[in-house]
PDB file of C-alpha atoms in Angstrom:
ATOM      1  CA  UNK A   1      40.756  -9.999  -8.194  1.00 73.00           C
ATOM      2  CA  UNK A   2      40.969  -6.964  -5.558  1.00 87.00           C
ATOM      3  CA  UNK A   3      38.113  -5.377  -4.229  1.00 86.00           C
ATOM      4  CA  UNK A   4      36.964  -2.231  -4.803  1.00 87.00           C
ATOM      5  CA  UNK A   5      34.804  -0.241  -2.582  1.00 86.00           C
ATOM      6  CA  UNK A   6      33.965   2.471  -5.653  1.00 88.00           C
ATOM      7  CA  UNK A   7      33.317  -0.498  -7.736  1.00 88.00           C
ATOM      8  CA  UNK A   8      30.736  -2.409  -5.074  1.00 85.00           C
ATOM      9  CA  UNK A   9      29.013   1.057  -4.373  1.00 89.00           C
ATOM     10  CA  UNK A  10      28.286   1.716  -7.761  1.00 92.00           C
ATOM     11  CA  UNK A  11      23.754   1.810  -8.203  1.00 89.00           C
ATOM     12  CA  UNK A  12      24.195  -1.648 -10.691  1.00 86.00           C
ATOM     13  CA  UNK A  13      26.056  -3.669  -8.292  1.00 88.00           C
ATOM     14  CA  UNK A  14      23.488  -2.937  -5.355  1.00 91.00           C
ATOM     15  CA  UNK A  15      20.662  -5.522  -5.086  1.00 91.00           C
ATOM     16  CA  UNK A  16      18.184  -3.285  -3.849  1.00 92.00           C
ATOM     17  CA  UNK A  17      18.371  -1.357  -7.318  1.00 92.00           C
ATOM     18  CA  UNK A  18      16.874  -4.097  -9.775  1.00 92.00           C
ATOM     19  CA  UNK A  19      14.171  -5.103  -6.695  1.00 94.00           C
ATOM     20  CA  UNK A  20      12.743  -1.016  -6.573  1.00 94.00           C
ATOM     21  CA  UNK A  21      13.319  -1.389 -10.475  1.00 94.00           C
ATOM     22  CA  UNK A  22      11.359  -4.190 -10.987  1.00 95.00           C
ATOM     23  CA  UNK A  23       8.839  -3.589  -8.522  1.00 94.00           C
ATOM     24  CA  UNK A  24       7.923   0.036 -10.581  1.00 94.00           C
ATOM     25  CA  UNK A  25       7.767  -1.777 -13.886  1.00 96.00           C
ATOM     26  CA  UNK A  26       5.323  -4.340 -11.934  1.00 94.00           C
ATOM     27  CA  UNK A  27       3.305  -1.635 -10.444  1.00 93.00           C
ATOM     28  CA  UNK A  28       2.949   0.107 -13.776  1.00 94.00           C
ATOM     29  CA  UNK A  29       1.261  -2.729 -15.216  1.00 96.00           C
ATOM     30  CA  UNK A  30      -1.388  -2.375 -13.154  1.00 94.00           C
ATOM     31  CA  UNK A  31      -1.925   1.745 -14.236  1.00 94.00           C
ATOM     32  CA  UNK A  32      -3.503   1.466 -17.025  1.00 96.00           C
ATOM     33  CA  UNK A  33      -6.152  -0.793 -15.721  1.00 97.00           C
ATOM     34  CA  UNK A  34      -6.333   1.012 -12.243  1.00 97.00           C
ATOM     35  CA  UNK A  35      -6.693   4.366 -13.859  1.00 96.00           C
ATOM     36  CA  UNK A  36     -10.354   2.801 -15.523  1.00 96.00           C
ATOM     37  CA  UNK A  37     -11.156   2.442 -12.222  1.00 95.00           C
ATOM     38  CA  UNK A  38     -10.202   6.006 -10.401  1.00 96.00           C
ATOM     39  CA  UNK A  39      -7.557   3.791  -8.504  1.00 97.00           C
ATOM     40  CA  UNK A  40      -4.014   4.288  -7.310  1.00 95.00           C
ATOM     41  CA  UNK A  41      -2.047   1.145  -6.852  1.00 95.00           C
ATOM     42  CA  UNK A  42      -1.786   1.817  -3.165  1.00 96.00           C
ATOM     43  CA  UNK A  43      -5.736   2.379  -3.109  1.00 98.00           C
ATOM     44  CA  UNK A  44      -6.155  -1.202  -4.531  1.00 98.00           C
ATOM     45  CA  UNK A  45      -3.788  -2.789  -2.468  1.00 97.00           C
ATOM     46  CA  UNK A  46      -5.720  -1.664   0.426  1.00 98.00           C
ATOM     47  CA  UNK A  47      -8.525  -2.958  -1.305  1.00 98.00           C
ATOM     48  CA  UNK A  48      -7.486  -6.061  -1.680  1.00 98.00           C
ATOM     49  CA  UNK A  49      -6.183  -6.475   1.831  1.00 98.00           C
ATOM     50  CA  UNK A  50      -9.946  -5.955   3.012  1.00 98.00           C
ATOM     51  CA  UNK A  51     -11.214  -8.177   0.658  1.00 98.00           C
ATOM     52  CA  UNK A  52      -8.892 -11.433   2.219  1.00 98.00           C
ATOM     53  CA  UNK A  53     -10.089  -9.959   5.435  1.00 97.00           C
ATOM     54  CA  UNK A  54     -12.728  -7.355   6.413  1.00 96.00           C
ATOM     55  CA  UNK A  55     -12.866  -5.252   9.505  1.00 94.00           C
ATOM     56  CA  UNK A  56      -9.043  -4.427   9.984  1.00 96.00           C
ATOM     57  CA  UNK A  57      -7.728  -1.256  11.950  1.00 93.00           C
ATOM     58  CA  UNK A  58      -5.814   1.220   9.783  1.00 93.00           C
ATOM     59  CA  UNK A  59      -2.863  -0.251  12.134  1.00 93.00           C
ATOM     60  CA  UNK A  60      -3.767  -3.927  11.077  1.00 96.00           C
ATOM     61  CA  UNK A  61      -3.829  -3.019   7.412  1.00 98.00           C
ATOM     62  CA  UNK A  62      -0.554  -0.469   7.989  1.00 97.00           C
ATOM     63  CA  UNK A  63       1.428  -3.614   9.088  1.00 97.00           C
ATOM     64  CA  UNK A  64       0.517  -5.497   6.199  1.00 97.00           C
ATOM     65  CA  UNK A  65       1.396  -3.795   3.310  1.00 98.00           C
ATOM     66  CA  UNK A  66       4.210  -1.670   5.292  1.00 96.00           C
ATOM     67  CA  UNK A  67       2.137   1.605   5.190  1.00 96.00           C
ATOM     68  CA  UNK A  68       2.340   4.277   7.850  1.00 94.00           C
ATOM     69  CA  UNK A  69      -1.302   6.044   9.269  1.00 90.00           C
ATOM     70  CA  UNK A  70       0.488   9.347   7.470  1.00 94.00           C
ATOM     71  CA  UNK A  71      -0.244   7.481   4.320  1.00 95.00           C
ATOM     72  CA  UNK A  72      -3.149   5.204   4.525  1.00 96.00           C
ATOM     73  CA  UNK A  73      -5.658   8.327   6.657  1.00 94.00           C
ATOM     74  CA  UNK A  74      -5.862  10.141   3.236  1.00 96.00           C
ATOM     75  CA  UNK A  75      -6.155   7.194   1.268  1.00 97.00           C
ATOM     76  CA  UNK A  76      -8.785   5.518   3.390  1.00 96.00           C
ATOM     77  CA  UNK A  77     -10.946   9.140   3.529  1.00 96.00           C
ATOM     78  CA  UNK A  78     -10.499   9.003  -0.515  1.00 97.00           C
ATOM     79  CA  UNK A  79     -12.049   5.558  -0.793  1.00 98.00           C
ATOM     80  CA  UNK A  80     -14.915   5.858   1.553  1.00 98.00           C
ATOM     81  CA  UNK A  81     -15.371   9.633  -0.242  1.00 97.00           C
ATOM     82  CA  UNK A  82     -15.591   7.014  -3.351  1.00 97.00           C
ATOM     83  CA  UNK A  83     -17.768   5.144  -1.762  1.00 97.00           C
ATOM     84  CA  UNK A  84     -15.453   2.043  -1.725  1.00 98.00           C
ATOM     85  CA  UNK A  85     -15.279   1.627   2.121  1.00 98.00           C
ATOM     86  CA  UNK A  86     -16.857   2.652   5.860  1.00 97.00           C
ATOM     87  CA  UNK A  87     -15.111   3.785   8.385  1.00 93.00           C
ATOM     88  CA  UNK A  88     -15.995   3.147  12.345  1.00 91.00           C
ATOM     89  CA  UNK A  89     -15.673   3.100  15.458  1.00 87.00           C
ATOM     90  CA  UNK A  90     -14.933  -0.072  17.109  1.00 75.00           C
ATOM     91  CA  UNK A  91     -17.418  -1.408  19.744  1.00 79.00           C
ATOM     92  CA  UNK A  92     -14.997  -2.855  22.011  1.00 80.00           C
ATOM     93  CA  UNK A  93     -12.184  -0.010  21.791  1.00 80.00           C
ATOM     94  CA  UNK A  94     -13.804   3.630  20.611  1.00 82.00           C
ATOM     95  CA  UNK A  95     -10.242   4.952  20.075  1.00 82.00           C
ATOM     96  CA  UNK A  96     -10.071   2.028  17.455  1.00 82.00           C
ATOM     97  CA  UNK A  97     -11.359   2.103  13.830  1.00 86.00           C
ATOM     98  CA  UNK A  98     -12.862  -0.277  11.533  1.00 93.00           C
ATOM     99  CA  UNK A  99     -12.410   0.130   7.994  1.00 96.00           C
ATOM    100  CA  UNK A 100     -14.799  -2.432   5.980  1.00 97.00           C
ATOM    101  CA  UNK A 101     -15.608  -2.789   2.006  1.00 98.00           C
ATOM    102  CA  UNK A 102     -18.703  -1.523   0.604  1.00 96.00           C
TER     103      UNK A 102
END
């Protein structure tokens, strides 16, 4: 068998492909039942990060679920708009924030 570089590039042979596929189909399981709610997927994940462990910085909960500040500032201001979570000021670092369930 010879290799071929066309062949190996093609979007089926990659394995990254059938992870972001199944991943989506995962994700959209959870639509119908986070739509009920007003949620995004990303909004519940974020969620459910704060519910293992209250009190995180937006950097803290950033690095866990791989989510840059561009993202998870809108989403956070959404969810305490909601009603969902507080946002405050650390007492040991003012430049830091504490995001905390409701």
């Amino acid at each position: 068998m010879t290799y071929d570089p066309a062949e190996a590039l093609k979007l089926d042979n990659q394995l990254c492909f059938p992870l972001y596929a199944a991943a989506r189909k995962v994700t959209g399981l959870y639509a119908p039942y986070l739509k009920e709610l007003g949620l995004t997927y990303t909004q519940y994940i974020v969620l459910l990060v704060l519910w293992e462990r209250d009190g995180l910085s937006l950097g803290e909960i950033g690095e866990r679920l791989s989510l840059d500040s561009g993202t998870l500032t809108p989403l956070c201001k959404k969810l305490e708009t909601a009603g969902l979570i507080t946002r405050r000021r650390s007492e040991q670092d003012e430049r830091s924030v504490r995001i905390t369930l409701t």
